[in-house]
Amino acid sequence: MTQQLASGVTLANGVNMPWLGLGVWKVTEGGEVERAVRTAIEAGYRSIDTAAAYGNEEGVGKAVRESGVPRGELFVTTKVWNADQGYDSALAAYESSLQKLGMDYVDLYLIHWPVKGKYKETWKALEKLYKDGRVRAIGVSNFHEHHLDDLLQDAEIKPMVNQVEYHPRLSQRSLLNYCRDRGIQLEAWSPLMQGKELLDHELMKELAAKHRKTPAQIILRWDVQNGVVTIPKSVTPERIRENADIFDFELSADDMRRIDELNENRRVGPDPDNFNF
Ligand code: NDP
């Protein structure tokens, strides 16, 4: 189990990234985030997704240190927040995140949102960190195809990952193909649509009964079978374990197609073309 959960995809630069990680957005700094991360690592998770903006990097770092799992076996992601975009400010933001995490590197550093007029300079800072060997992989988040087209015009290094909202109501087929063609790994945020609607959907219940799994497990398995890394959030120990238990069954081509048909291009989070933060 642990081994399967720890197994992952090889990013364009050869770094291995686990297929499944724990998301910690809205998880409170201190005891709550420490408990969630500890529970996840005990359950076999080897990847944690945080961000400067989540305000819980210290707790993530503490739980990672206290887990007893060697740092080299874990994959930690954090992100540069919008207010810190720009070359010098992004470099400074990285140092600040490392300090809070109590780490000397992170595995993946992402541009959190494509802030207009800023993200190219920010990308230069991430390239510098990468070239200096300070971070194992760099990427972006919430980038549409046109943002990537624009970034790639000037980039020396291609983003290794694009983390976007992705679930059966927003299956992002075109972006997924675009990223695949360019060796950019897609990663799903809000894979469970923030716990709304999909978990009670008749199709999910039907497939859950068929595979003796839960609706959440069906959705997360759909991510992985589509070649998308996934990072469900939970602070509930049973759910943290449940969400990871997706490596012992397979959805059929027909199951996959039926889930694909739920797409409505519908978001629960902001559209990257129209955000005001
Ligand atoms: P998710 O889609 O992961 O849903 C989380 C919600 O679902 C919580 O309310 C959780 O409840 C509930 N839940 C989790 N597992 C189960 C289960 N097995 N059965 C029933 N309910 C369940 O939402 P998030 O928005 O948190 O997305 C996941 C992660 O993606 C974030 O934590 C963050 O790391 C990342 N993210 C990145 C963004 C970006 O801009 N880059 C934006 C948004 C998220 P409970 O915790 O109470 O158990």
Short mmCIF file of C-alpha atoms and ligand atoms in Angstrom, two decimals:
data_model
loop_
_atom_site.label_atom_id
_atom_site.label_comp_id
_atom_site.label_asym_id
_atom_site.label_seq_id
_atom_site.Cartn_x
_atom_site.Cartn_y
_atom_site.Cartn_z
CA MET A 1 0.00 0.00 0.00
CA THR A 2 2.59 2.52 1.10
CA GLN A 3 4.76 1.71 -1.85
CA GLN A 4 1.92 2.22 -4.31
CA LEU A 5 0.89 5.43 -2.64
CA ALA A 6 4.47 6.66 -2.78
CA SER A 7 4.83 5.77 -6.44
CA GLY A 8 4.45 8.53 -8.91
CA VAL A 9 5.03 10.14 -12.21
CA THR A 10 8.40 11.19 -13.57
CA LEU A 11 8.37 14.91 -14.31
CA ALA A 12 10.10 16.32 -17.40
CA ASN A 13 13.31 16.88 -15.43
CA GLY A 14 13.42 13.30 -14.09
CA VAL A 15 12.08 14.09 -10.59
CA ASN A 16 9.45 11.66 -9.28
CA MET A 17 6.22 13.19 -8.00
CA PRO A 18 3.67 11.03 -6.12
CA TRP A 19 0.30 10.59 -7.87
CA LEU A 20 -1.52 11.53 -4.68
CA GLY A 21 -0.81 14.07 -1.98
CA LEU A 22 -2.57 15.84 0.88
CA GLY A 23 -3.92 19.35 0.23
CA VAL A 24 -3.96 21.71 3.21
CA TRP A 25 -5.80 24.82 2.01
CA LYS A 26 -8.00 26.22 4.81
CA VAL A 27 -6.38 23.90 7.33
CA THR A 28 -5.52 25.95 10.41
CA GLU A 29 -1.88 26.55 11.31
CA GLY A 30 -0.79 24.68 14.43
CA GLY A 31 -2.48 21.59 15.80
CA GLU A 32 -4.96 21.06 12.99
CA VAL A 33 -2.46 21.07 10.13
CA GLU A 34 0.09 19.13 12.17
CA ARG A 35 -2.47 16.40 12.91
CA ALA A 36 -3.61 16.18 9.29
CA VAL A 37 -0.07 15.93 7.91
CA ARG A 38 0.95 13.42 10.59
CA THR A 39 -2.09 11.25 9.87
CA ALA A 40 -1.43 11.39 6.14
CA ILE A 41 2.24 10.43 6.43
CA GLU A 42 1.32 7.57 8.76
CA ALA A 43 -1.21 6.43 6.15
CA GLY A 44 1.54 6.35 3.53
CA TYR A 45 1.19 9.79 1.86
CA ARG A 46 4.52 11.11 0.68
CA SER A 47 3.36 14.39 -0.84
CA ILE A 48 1.97 17.53 0.83
CA ASP A 49 0.61 20.59 -0.99
CA THR A 50 0.76 23.91 0.85
CA ALA A 51 1.27 27.56 -0.12
CA ALA A 52 2.55 30.73 1.51
CA ALA A 53 -1.04 32.02 1.27
CA TYR A 54 -2.41 29.12 3.34
CA GLY A 55 -0.57 30.42 6.41
CA ASN A 56 0.29 26.92 7.60
CA GLU A 57 3.83 26.26 6.33
CA GLU A 58 5.22 26.14 9.88
CA GLY A 59 2.87 23.37 10.92
CA VAL A 60 3.49 21.43 7.72
CA GLY A 61 7.24 21.65 8.33
CA LYS A 62 6.93 20.61 11.95
CA ALA A 63 4.78 17.57 11.14
CA VAL A 64 7.16 16.55 8.35
CA ARG A 65 10.17 16.80 10.67
CA GLU A 66 8.44 14.87 13.43
CA SER A 67 7.14 12.15 11.09
CA GLY A 68 10.38 10.21 11.21
CA VAL A 69 10.23 9.75 7.43
CA PRO A 70 13.46 10.98 5.84
CA ARG A 71 13.01 14.33 4.10
CA GLY A 72 14.28 12.82 0.85
CA GLU A 73 11.31 10.44 0.74
CA LEU A 74 8.78 13.25 0.93
CA PHE A 75 7.58 15.64 -1.76
CA VAL A 76 6.67 19.10 -0.48
CA THR A 77 5.03 21.75 -2.67
CA THR A 78 4.58 25.41 -1.82
CA LYS A 79 3.65 28.45 -3.89
CA VAL A 80 4.58 32.10 -4.31
CA TRP A 81 1.62 34.34 -3.49
CA ASN A 82 0.35 37.05 -5.84
CA ALA A 83 1.54 39.98 -3.73
CA ASP A 84 5.07 38.58 -3.87
CA GLN A 85 5.25 38.28 -7.64
CA GLY A 86 8.15 39.94 -9.43
CA TYR A 87 11.80 38.85 -9.58
CA ASP A 88 13.31 40.02 -6.28
CA SER A 89 10.12 39.62 -4.29
CA ALA A 90 9.63 36.03 -5.48
CA LEU A 91 13.21 35.16 -4.51
CA ALA A 92 12.57 36.66 -1.08
CA ALA A 93 9.23 34.82 -0.80
CA TYR A 94 11.02 31.53 -1.42
CA GLU A 95 13.44 32.19 1.44
CA SER A 96 10.54 33.10 3.69
CA SER A 97 8.67 29.87 2.83
CA LEU A 98 11.80 27.78 3.46
CA GLN A 99 12.27 29.45 6.80
CA LYS A 100 8.68 28.78 7.86
CA LEU A 101 8.85 25.19 6.63
CA GLY A 102 12.22 24.76 8.36
CA MET A 103 13.56 23.16 5.18
CA ASP A 104 16.52 23.89 2.94
CA TYR A 105 14.62 23.09 -0.25
CA VAL A 106 11.13 22.30 -1.48
CA ASP A 107 10.39 19.70 -4.11
CA LEU A 108 8.06 21.88 -6.16
CA TYR A 109 7.68 25.65 -6.16
CA LEU A 110 4.69 27.04 -8.06
CA ILE A 111 3.48 30.44 -9.23
CA HIS A 112 0.11 30.43 -7.45
CA TRP A 113 -1.87 32.55 -9.98
CA PRO A 114 -1.01 34.15 -13.35
CA VAL A 115 -0.81 37.77 -12.19
CA LYS A 116 -0.86 39.88 -15.35
CA GLY A 117 2.32 41.77 -16.12
CA LYS A 118 4.14 39.96 -13.31
CA TYR A 119 4.24 36.24 -13.93
CA LYS A 120 7.09 36.30 -16.45
CA GLU A 121 9.40 38.09 -14.01
CA THR A 122 8.32 35.69 -11.30
CA TRP A 123 9.12 32.78 -13.61
CA LYS A 124 12.66 34.13 -14.10
CA ALA A 125 13.09 34.01 -10.33
CA LEU A 126 11.88 30.39 -10.22
CA GLU A 127 14.27 29.52 -13.07
CA LYS A 128 17.11 31.07 -11.08
CA LEU A 129 16.21 29.03 -7.99
CA TYR A 130 16.07 25.90 -10.11
CA LYS A 131 19.36 26.56 -11.91
CA ASP A 132 21.01 27.24 -8.56
CA GLY A 133 19.84 23.84 -7.31
CA ARG A 134 17.66 25.38 -4.59
CA VAL A 135 14.43 23.62 -5.63
CA ARG A 136 13.88 20.23 -7.26
CA ALA A 137 11.13 21.27 -9.69
CA ILE A 138 9.27 24.46 -10.66
CA GLY A 139 5.85 25.03 -12.12
CA VAL A 140 2.74 27.14 -12.32
CA SER A 141 -0.82 27.03 -11.07
CA ASN A 142 -4.05 28.29 -12.59
CA PHE A 143 -2.49 28.81 -16.01
CA HIS A 144 -4.79 28.57 -19.03
CA GLU A 145 -3.31 27.56 -22.38
CA HIS A 146 -2.87 31.19 -23.39
CA HIS A 147 -0.94 31.93 -20.18
CA LEU A 148 1.33 28.98 -20.93
CA ASP A 149 1.75 30.04 -24.57
CA ASP A 150 2.80 33.47 -23.36
CA LEU A 151 5.15 32.14 -20.68
CA LEU A 152 6.77 29.62 -23.02
CA GLN A 153 7.68 32.37 -25.48
CA ASP A 154 10.34 33.64 -23.10
CA ALA A 155 10.92 30.77 -20.70
CA GLU A 156 14.31 29.08 -20.59
CA ILE A 157 12.85 26.23 -18.58
CA LYS A 158 9.40 24.80 -19.20
CA PRO A 159 7.15 24.52 -16.13
CA MET A 160 7.20 20.91 -14.97
CA VAL A 161 3.70 21.11 -13.46
CA ASN A 162 0.47 23.10 -13.92
CA GLN A 163 -1.86 22.80 -10.91
CA VAL A 164 -5.44 23.72 -11.83
CA GLU A 165 -9.02 23.18 -10.71
CA TYR A 166 -9.94 19.76 -12.06
CA HIS A 167 -12.84 17.40 -11.29
CA PRO A 168 -15.58 15.65 -13.28
CA ARG A 169 -17.54 18.92 -13.69
CA LEU A 170 -14.41 20.63 -15.08
CA SER A 171 -12.39 18.02 -16.86
CA GLN A 172 -10.18 20.45 -18.80
CA ARG A 173 -9.67 18.07 -21.74
CA SER A 174 -8.04 20.65 -23.99
CA LEU A 175 -5.65 21.90 -21.27
CA LEU A 176 -4.80 18.32 -20.32
CA ASN A 177 -3.86 17.52 -23.93
CA TYR A 178 -1.94 20.78 -24.28
CA CYS A 179 0.09 20.01 -21.16
CA ARG A 180 0.65 16.38 -22.17
CA ASP A 181 2.00 17.44 -25.56
CA ARG A 182 4.51 19.72 -23.88
CA GLY A 183 5.64 17.49 -21.04
CA ILE A 184 3.87 19.58 -18.39
CA GLN A 185 2.28 17.44 -15.67
CA LEU A 186 -1.30 18.45 -14.84
CA GLU A 187 -2.24 18.42 -11.15
CA ALA A 188 -5.82 18.63 -9.83
CA TRP A 189 -6.88 21.10 -7.16
CA SER A 190 -10.32 20.76 -5.56
CA PRO A 191 -10.45 17.23 -7.03
CA LEU A 192 -13.52 16.49 -4.89
CA MET A 193 -15.14 19.77 -5.94
CA GLN A 194 -14.68 20.86 -2.31
CA GLY A 195 -16.94 18.08 -1.10
CA LYS A 196 -19.96 19.52 -2.92
CA GLU A 197 -22.43 17.78 -5.19
CA LEU A 198 -20.25 15.12 -6.84
CA LEU A 199 -19.94 12.88 -3.80
CA ASP A 200 -23.73 12.42 -3.83
CA HIS A 201 -24.02 12.01 -7.58
CA GLU A 202 -25.90 8.88 -8.68
CA LEU A 203 -23.15 7.80 -11.08
CA MET A 204 -20.51 8.03 -8.35
CA LYS A 205 -22.71 6.01 -6.03
CA GLU A 206 -23.29 3.41 -8.72
CA LEU A 207 -19.57 3.08 -9.56
CA ALA A 208 -18.70 3.04 -5.85
CA ALA A 209 -21.04 0.09 -5.31
CA LYS A 210 -19.68 -1.68 -8.38
CA HIS A 211 -16.04 -1.39 -7.26
CA ARG A 212 -16.72 -1.62 -3.49
CA LYS A 213 -15.20 1.81 -3.07
CA THR A 214 -16.52 5.24 -2.04
CA PRO A 215 -17.53 8.09 -4.38
CA ALA A 216 -14.42 10.04 -3.34
CA GLN A 217 -12.22 7.08 -4.26
CA ILE A 218 -13.91 6.76 -7.66
CA ILE A 219 -13.22 10.42 -8.44
CA LEU A 220 -9.60 10.30 -7.29
CA ARG A 221 -9.02 7.10 -9.26
CA TRP A 222 -10.45 8.86 -12.34
CA ASP A 223 -7.81 11.60 -11.86
CA VAL A 224 -4.95 9.15 -11.69
CA GLN A 225 -6.18 7.08 -14.64
CA ASN A 226 -6.34 10.30 -16.65
CA GLY A 227 -2.69 10.87 -15.78
CA VAL A 228 -3.47 13.76 -13.44
CA VAL A 229 -1.76 14.13 -10.06
CA THR A 230 -4.32 14.73 -7.30
CA ILE A 231 -4.22 16.39 -3.87
CA PRO A 232 -7.51 15.95 -1.97
CA LYS A 233 -7.80 17.88 1.28
CA SER A 234 -9.18 16.42 4.46
CA VAL A 235 -8.65 16.93 8.16
CA THR A 236 -10.70 13.85 9.01
CA PRO A 237 -8.43 10.84 9.72
CA GLU A 238 -10.78 8.24 8.17
CA ARG A 239 -11.17 10.34 5.02
CA ILE A 240 -7.41 10.97 4.77
CA ARG A 241 -6.93 7.19 4.75
CA GLU A 242 -9.92 6.58 2.47
CA ASN A 243 -8.68 9.07 -0.14
CA ALA A 244 -5.35 7.29 -0.41
CA ASP A 245 -6.81 3.84 -0.88
CA ILE A 246 -7.19 4.06 -4.64
CA PHE A 247 -4.34 1.93 -5.91
CA ASP A 248 -5.96 -1.51 -5.74
CA PHE A 249 -8.69 -1.22 -8.36
CA GLU A 250 -9.24 0.03 -11.88
CA LEU A 251 -12.09 1.89 -13.57
CA SER A 252 -13.08 0.40 -16.92
CA ALA A 253 -12.94 2.43 -20.14
CA ASP A 254 -16.72 2.66 -19.94
CA ASP A 255 -16.63 3.88 -16.31
CA MET A 256 -14.10 6.53 -17.35
CA ARG A 257 -16.23 7.64 -20.31
CA ARG A 258 -19.35 7.94 -18.16
CA ILE A 259 -17.50 10.12 -15.64
CA ASP A 260 -16.08 12.22 -18.49
CA GLU A 261 -19.65 12.89 -19.62
CA LEU A 262 -20.34 14.80 -16.38
CA ASN A 263 -18.17 17.67 -17.61
CA GLU A 264 -19.96 21.04 -17.63
CA ASN A 265 -16.87 23.29 -17.75
CA ARG A 266 -18.07 24.46 -14.36
CA ARG A 267 -15.78 25.90 -11.69
CA VAL A 268 -16.11 26.12 -7.92
CA GLY A 269 -13.10 28.43 -7.71
CA PRO A 270 -12.15 31.62 -9.57
CA ASP A 271 -11.47 31.65 -13.30
CA PRO A 272 -7.78 32.43 -13.90
CA ASP A 273 -8.88 34.99 -16.51
CA ASN A 274 -10.91 36.86 -13.98
CA PHE A 275 -9.61 37.03 -10.42
CA ASN A 276 -9.14 40.10 -8.27
CA PHE A 277 -6.67 39.05 -5.58
P1 NDP B 1 -11.24 19.14 -2.15
O1 NDP B 1 -11.89 19.00 -3.47
O2 NDP B 1 -10.01 18.36 -1.86
O3 NDP B 1 -12.36 18.89 -1.05
C1 NDP B 1 -12.11 19.05 0.31
C2 NDP B 1 -13.43 18.92 1.05
O4 NDP B 1 -13.96 17.60 0.86
C3 NDP B 1 -13.31 19.12 2.53
O5 NDP B 1 -14.49 19.76 2.96
C4 NDP B 1 -13.23 17.71 3.09
O6 NDP B 1 -13.77 17.66 4.40
C5 NDP B 1 -14.11 16.95 2.12
N1 NDP B 1 -13.66 15.56 1.92
C6 NDP B 1 -12.40 15.14 1.73
N2 NDP B 1 -12.36 13.81 1.57
C7 NDP B 1 -13.62 13.36 1.65
C8 NDP B 1 -14.21 12.09 1.57
N3 NDP B 1 -13.47 11.01 1.37
N4 NDP B 1 -15.56 12.00 1.71
C9 NDP B 1 -16.31 13.10 1.91
N5 NDP B 1 -15.81 14.34 2.00
C10 NDP B 1 -14.47 14.49 1.87
O7 NDP B 1 -10.97 20.72 -1.97
P2 NDP B 1 -9.78 21.73 -1.81
O8 NDP B 1 -10.29 22.99 -2.37
O9 NDP B 1 -9.22 21.76 -0.46
O10 NDP B 1 -8.64 21.20 -2.83
C11 NDP B 1 -7.61 20.31 -2.47
C12 NDP B 1 -6.26 21.01 -2.38
O11 NDP B 1 -5.92 21.63 -3.61
C13 NDP B 1 -6.22 22.19 -1.39
O12 NDP B 1 -6.23 21.77 -0.05
C14 NDP B 1 -4.97 22.86 -1.83
O13 NDP B 1 -3.81 22.17 -1.37
C15 NDP B 1 -5.09 22.76 -3.35
N6 NDP B 1 -5.73 23.97 -3.94
C16 NDP B 1 -4.96 24.76 -4.75
C17 NDP B 1 -5.48 25.89 -5.32
C18 NDP B 1 -4.63 26.71 -6.20
O14 NDP B 1 -5.03 27.84 -6.52
N7 NDP B 1 -3.47 26.25 -6.60
C19 NDP B 1 -6.87 26.32 -5.08
C20 NDP B 1 -7.63 25.39 -4.25
C21 NDP B 1 -7.06 24.27 -3.72
P3 NDP B 1 -12.91 17.44 5.76
O15 NDP B 1 -11.60 18.15 5.61
O16 NDP B 1 -13.79 18.05 6.78
O17 NDP B 1 -12.74 15.97 5.93
#
